[in-house]
Structures are given as structure tokens and as C-alpha cells.
PDB file of C-alpha atoms in Angstrom:
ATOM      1  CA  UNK R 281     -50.365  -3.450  24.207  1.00  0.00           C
ATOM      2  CA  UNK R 282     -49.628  -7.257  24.027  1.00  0.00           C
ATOM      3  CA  UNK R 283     -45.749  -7.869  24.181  1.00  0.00           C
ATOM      4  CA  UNK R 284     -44.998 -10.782  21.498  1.00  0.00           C
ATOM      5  CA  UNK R 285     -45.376 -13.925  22.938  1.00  0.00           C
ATOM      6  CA  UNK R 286     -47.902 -13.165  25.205  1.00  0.00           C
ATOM      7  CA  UNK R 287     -51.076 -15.917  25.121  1.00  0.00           C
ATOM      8  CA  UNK R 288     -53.756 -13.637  23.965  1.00  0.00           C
ATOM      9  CA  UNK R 289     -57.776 -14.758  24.990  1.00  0.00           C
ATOM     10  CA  UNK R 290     -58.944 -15.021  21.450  1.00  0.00           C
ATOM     11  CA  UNK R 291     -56.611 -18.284  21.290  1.00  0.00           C
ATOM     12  CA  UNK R 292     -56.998 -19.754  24.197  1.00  0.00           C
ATOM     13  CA  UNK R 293     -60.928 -19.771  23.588  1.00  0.00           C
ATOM     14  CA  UNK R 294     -59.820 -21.376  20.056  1.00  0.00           C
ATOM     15  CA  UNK R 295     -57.881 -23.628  21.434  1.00  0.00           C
ATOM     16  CA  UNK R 296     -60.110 -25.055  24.071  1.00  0.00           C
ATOM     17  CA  UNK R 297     -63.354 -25.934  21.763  1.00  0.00           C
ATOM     18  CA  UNK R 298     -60.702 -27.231  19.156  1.00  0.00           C
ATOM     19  CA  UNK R 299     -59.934 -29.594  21.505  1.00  0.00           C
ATOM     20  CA  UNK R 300     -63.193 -30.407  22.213  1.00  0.00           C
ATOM     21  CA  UNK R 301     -63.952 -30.648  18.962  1.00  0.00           C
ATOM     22  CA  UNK R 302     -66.484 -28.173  19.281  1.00  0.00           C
ATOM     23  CA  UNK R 303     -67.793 -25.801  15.804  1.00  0.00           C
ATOM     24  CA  UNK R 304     -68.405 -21.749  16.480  1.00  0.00           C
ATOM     25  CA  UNK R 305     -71.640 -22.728  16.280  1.00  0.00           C
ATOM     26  CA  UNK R 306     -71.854 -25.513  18.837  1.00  0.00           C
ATOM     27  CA  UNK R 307     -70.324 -23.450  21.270  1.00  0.00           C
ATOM     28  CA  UNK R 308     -72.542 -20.940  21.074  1.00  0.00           C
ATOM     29  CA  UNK R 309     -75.538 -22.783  21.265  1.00  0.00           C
ATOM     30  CA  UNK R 310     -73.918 -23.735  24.560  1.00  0.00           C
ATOM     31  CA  UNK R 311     -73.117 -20.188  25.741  1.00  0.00           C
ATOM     32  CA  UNK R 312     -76.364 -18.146  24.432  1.00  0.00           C
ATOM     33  CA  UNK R 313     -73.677 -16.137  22.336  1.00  0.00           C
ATOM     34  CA  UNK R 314     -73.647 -15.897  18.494  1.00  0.00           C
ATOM     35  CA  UNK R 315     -71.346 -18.029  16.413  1.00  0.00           C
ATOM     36  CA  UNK R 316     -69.974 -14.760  14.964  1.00  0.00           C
ATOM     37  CA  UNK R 317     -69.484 -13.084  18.808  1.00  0.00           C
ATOM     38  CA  UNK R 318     -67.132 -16.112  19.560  1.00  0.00           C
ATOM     39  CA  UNK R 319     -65.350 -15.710  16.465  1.00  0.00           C
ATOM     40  CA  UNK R 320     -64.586 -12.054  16.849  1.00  0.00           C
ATOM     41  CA  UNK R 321     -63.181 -13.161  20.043  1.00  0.00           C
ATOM     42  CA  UNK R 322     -60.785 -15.706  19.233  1.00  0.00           C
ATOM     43  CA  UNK R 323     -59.534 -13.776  16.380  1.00  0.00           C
ATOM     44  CA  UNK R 324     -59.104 -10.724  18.790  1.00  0.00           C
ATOM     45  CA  UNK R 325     -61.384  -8.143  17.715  1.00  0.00           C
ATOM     46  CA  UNK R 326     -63.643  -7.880  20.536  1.00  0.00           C
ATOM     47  CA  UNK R 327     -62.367  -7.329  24.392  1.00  0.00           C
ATOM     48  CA  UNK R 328     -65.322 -10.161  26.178  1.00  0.00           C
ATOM     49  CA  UNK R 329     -66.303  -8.775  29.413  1.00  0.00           C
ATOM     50  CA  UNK R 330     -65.982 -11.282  32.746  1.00  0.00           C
ATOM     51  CA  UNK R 331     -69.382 -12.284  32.250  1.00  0.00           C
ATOM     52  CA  UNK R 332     -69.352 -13.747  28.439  1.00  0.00           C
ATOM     53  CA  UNK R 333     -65.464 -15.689  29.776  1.00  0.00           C
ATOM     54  CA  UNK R 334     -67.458 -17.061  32.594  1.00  0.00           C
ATOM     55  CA  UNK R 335     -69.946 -18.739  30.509  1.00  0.00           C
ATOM     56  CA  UNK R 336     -67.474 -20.025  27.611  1.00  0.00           C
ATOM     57  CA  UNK R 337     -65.153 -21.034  30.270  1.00  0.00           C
ATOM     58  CA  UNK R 338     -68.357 -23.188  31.922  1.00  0.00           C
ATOM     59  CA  UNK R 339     -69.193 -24.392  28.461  1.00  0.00           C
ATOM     60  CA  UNK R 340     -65.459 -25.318  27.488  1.00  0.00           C
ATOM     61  CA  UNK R 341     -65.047 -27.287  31.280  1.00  0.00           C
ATOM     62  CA  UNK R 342     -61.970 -24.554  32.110  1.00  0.00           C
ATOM     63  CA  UNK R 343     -61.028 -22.658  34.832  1.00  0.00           C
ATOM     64  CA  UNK R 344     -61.549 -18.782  33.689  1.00  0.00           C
ATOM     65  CA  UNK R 345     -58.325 -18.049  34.587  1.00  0.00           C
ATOM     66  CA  UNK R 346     -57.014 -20.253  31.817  1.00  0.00           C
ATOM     67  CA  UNK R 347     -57.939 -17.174  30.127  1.00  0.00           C
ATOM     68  CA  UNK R 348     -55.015 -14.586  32.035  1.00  0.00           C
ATOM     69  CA  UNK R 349     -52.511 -17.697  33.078  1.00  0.00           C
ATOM     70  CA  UNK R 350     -49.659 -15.959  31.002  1.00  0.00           C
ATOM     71  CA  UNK R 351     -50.742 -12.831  31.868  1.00  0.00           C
ATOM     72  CA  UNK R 352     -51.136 -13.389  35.460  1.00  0.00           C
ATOM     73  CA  UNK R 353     -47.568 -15.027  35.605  1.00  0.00           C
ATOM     74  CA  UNK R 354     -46.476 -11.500  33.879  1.00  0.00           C
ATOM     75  CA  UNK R 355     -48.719  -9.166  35.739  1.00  0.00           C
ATOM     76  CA  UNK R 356     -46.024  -6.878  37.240  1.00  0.00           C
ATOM     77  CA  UNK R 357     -46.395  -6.120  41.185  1.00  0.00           C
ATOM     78  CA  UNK R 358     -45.356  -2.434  40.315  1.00  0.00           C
ATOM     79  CA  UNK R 359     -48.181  -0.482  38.572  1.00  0.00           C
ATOM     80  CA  UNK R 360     -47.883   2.993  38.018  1.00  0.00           C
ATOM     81  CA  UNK R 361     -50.808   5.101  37.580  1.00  0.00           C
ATOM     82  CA  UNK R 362     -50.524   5.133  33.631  1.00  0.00           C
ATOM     83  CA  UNK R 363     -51.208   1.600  33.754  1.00  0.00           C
ATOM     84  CA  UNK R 364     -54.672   1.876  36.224  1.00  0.00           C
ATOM     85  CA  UNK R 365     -57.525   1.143  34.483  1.00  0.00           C
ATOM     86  CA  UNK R 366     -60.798   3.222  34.721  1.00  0.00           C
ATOM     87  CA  UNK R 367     -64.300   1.621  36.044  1.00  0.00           C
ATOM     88  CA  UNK R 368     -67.266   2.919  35.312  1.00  0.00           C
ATOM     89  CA  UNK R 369     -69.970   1.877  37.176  1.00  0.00           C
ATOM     90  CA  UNK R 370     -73.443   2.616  36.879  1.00  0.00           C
ATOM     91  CA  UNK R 371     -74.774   5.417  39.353  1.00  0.00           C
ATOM     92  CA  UNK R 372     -71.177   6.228  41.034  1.00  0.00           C
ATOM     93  CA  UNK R 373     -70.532   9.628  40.603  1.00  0.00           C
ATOM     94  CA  UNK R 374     -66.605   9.175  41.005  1.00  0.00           C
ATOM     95  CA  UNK R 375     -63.233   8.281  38.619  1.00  0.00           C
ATOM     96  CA  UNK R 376     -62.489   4.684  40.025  1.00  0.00           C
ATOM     97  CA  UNK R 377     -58.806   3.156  39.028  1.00  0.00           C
ATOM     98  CA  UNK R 378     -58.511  -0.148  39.318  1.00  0.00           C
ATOM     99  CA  UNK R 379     -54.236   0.118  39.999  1.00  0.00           C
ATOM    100  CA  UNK R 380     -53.479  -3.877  38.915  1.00  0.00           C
ATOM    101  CA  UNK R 381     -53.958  -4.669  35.234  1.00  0.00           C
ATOM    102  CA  UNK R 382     -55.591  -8.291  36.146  1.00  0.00           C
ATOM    103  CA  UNK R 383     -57.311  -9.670  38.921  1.00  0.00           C
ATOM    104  CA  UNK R 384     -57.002 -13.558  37.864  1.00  0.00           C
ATOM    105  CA  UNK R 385     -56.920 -15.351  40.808  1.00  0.00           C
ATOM    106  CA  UNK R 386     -55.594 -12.001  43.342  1.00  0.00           C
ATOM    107  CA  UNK R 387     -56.976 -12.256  46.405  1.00  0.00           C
ATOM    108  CA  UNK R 388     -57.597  -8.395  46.380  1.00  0.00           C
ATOM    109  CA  UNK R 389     -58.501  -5.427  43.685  1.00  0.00           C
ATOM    110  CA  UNK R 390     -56.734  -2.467  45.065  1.00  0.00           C
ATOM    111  CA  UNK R 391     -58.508   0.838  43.514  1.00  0.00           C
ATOM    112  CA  UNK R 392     -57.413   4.540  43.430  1.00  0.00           C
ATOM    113  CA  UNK R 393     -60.670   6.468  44.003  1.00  0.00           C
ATOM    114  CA  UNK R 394     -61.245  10.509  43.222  1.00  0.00           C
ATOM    115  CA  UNK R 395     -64.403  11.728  44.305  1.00  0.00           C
ATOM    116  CA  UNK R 396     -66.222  15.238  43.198  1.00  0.00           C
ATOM    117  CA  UNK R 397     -67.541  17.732  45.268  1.00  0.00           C
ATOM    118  CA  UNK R 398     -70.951  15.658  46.376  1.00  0.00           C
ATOM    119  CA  UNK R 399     -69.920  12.598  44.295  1.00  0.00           C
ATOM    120  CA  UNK R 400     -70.457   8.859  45.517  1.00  0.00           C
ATOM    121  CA  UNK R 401     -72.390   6.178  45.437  1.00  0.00           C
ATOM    122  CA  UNK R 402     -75.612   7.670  46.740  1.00  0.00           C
ATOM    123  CA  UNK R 403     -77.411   3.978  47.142  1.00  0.00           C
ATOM    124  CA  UNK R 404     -77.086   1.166  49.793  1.00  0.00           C
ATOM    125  CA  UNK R 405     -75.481  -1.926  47.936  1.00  0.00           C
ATOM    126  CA  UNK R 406     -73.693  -4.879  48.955  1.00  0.00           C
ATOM    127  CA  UNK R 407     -71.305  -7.753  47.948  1.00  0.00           C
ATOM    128  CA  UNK R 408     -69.678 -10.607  49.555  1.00  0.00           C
ATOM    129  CA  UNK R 409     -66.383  -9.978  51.085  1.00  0.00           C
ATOM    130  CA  UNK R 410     -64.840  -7.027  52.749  1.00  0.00           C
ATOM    131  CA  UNK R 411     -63.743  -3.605  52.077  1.00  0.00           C
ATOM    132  CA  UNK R 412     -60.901  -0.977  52.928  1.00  0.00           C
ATOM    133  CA  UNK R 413     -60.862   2.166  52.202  1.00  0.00           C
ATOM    134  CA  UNK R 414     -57.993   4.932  53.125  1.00  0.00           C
ATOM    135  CA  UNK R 415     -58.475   8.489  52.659  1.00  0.00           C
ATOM    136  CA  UNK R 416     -55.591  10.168  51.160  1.00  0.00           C
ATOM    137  CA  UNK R 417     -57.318  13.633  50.731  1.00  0.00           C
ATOM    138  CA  UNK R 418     -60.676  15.245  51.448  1.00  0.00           C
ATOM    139  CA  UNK R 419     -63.532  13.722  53.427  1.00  0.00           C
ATOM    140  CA  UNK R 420     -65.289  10.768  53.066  1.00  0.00           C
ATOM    141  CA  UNK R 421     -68.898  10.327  54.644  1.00  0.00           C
ATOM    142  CA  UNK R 422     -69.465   6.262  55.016  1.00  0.00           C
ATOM    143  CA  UNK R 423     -72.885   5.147  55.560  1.00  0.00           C
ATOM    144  CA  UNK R 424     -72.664   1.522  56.783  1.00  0.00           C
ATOM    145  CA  UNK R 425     -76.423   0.198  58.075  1.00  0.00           C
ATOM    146  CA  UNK R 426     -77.681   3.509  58.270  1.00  0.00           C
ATOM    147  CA  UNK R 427     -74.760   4.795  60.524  1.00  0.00           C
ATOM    148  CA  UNK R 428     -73.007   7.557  58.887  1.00  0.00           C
ATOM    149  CA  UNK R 429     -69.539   8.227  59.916  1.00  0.00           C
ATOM    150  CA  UNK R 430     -66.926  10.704  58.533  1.00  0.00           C
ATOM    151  CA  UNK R 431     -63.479   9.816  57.222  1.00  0.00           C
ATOM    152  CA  UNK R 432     -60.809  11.906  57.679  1.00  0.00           C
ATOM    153  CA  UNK R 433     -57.266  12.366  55.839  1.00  0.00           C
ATOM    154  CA  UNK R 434     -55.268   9.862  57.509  1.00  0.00           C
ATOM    155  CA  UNK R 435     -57.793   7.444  58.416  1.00  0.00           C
ATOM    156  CA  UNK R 436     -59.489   4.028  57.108  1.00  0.00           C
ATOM    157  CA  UNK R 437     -62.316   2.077  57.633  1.00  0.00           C
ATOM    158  CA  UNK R 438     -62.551  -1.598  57.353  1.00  0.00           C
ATOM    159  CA  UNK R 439     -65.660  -3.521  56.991  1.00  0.00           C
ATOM    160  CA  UNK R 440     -67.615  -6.615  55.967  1.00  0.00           C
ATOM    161  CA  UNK R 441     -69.026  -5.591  52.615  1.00  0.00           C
ATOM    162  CA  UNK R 442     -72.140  -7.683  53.083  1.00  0.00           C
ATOM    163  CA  UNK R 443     -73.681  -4.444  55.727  1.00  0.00           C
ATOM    164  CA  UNK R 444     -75.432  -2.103  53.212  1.00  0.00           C
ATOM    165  CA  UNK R 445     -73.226   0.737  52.513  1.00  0.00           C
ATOM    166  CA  UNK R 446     -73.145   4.219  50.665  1.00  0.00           C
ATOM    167  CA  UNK R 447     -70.138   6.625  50.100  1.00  0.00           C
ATOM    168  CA  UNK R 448     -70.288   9.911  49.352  1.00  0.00           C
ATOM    169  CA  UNK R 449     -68.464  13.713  48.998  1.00  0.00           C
ATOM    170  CA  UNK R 450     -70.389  15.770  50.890  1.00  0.00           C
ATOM    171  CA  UNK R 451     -67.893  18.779  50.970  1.00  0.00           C
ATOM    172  CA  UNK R 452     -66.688  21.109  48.106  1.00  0.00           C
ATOM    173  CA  UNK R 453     -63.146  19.684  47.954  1.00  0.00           C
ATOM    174  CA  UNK R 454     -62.289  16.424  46.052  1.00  0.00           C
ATOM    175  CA  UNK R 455     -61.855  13.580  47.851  1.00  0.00           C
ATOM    176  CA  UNK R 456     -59.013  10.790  47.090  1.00  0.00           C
ATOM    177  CA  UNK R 457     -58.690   7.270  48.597  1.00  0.00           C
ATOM    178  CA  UNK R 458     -57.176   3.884  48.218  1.00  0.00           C
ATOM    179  CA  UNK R 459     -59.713   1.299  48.387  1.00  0.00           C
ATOM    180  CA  UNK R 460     -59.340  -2.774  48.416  1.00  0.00           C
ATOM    181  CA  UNK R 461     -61.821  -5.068  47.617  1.00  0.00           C
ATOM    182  CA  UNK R 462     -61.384  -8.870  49.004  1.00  0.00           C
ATOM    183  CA  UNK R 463     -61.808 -10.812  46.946  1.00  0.00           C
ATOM    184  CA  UNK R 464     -62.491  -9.061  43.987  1.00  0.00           C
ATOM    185  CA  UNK R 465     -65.351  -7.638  43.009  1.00  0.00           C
ATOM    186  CA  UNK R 466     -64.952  -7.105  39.223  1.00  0.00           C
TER     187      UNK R 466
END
């Protein structure tokens, strides 16, 4: 929850095509959204994803993190894990935390990972950037190019994320890391 005072999205969309002089209906032309998307947005009944800020941020000339700059100046630098935020991504079989509330302009997206009994991601993918991972508990098998490696409690791997890579559980005992994205990823 918002504390008062806090610049909220929803007006600083509103605020940046008012200046432009821009109607609802301009700026969605512009952005492939409906007029009535953008409104629910600056009036704060619709959470945008990344995707939809990018484009009204490229339509309105702004920097997306025009968006978060209150929130990134108030973005504490101690998160406990009521605050993490879950990820769901598409084909991971595992509970992914992302432990900061906003990435902004962070140079890194720290995660807290828990992975079932043969959970993972099961399929090669990559991204630009690198990744560390540090296992905490259980064991993590790490395919990197087709070179499979286990991790052990205790140990981390640290790699260029652009080499195809899988993760996976292949035990019967849940697995739980720590692992950093640079720069972020989502």
C-alpha cells in the first residue's frame, strides 16, 4: 500500500500527455492501447505491466523510470521476505521472489528461488547479461551449453546469461537459492 504522498503511475502518465497536450484518445492511437486502458491507468485502477509503460513512456518522450522516481528514491535497501514479490513465469516449475519492490534503474534483481522436487526451468533460454545463483539448500543441476553441472549447498555459479541455460531439481528435496540477475531481467 501507497504511503500518502507517494507519486502514484496513474498521475504521472496524466501528467505527461497533459503537458503535451495530448487527449486519451491521441495517446492511444500512439501506443496501440485503448483510450479507456490509459484511463484506467491514470486513475489507478489497473497495475500496467513493463511492457504497456515502455510504450506510453516512448509515446510521451519520458524516461520509464519517470514512472518509479519517487518510489525509487523510497525503495528501502532492507526488504524482508513479506515484502518479495512472486514471479510467475511461463514453464518454470518453481516459487520465484523477486526480494526488492522496484527495479527502476538497479543495476541488479536479486531473487529468492524455491524449487520442487524435479522443478525448474526444463528449456534452454537466454538473455543479455549475467547471472548468479547461490544455493542455500538442496541441489541444483545447471545446464549451461549442454554441460550439466551440480550445485551444491554452499556453492554458486556465475555466468554470462547469453550461453543457453536450464535449471532444474532433480532430487526429492526442495531446493532454495539466491539468484541475481544483471541488469534486470523483468
Amino acid at each position: 500500500m501507497r504511503k500518502s504522498g507517494d507519486l502514484q503511475i496513474g498521475s504521472v502518465v496524466k501528467k505527461l500527455r497533459m503537458e503535451k497536450s495530448l487527449t486519451l484518445q491521441q495517446l492511444a492511437d500512439m501506443t496501440s492501447l485503448t483510450a479507456a486502458y490509459i484511463s484506467k491507468i491514470e486513475n489507478e485502477k489497473v497495475s500496467p505491466s513493463i511492457q504497456t509503460l515502455k510504450k506510453l513512456a516512448d509515446a510521451l518522450e519520458a524516461s520509464i523510470t519517470e514512472f518509479f522516481e519517487n518510489d525509487l528514491i523510497n525503495d528501502p535497501c532492507i526488504n524482508p521476505p513479506e515484502t518479495w514479490t512472486r514471479k510467475l513465469v511461463t514453464g518454470w516449475k518453481a516459487d520465484v521472489r523477486q526480494m526488492i519492490k522496484l527495479v527502476g534503474n538497479k543495476k541488479m534483481q536479486p531473487f529468492f528461488t524455491t524449487i520442487p522436487p524435479q522443478g525448474g526451468a526444463h528449456d534452454h533460454y537466454t538473455h543479455p547479461g549475467e547471472e548468479f545463483v547461490y544455493v542455500l539448500e538442496g541441489v541444483l543441476t545447471l545446464n549451461l551449453n549442454g554441460e550439466t553441472t551440480e550445485i551444491h549447498p554452499g556453492t554458486l555459479a556465475y555466468f554470462s546469461a547469453l550461453v543457453p541455460h536450464t535449471w532444474v531439481n532433480n532430487t526429492n528435496d526442495q531446493g532454495r537459492m539466491i539468484w541475481v540477475c544483471s541488469p534486470p531481467s523483468w
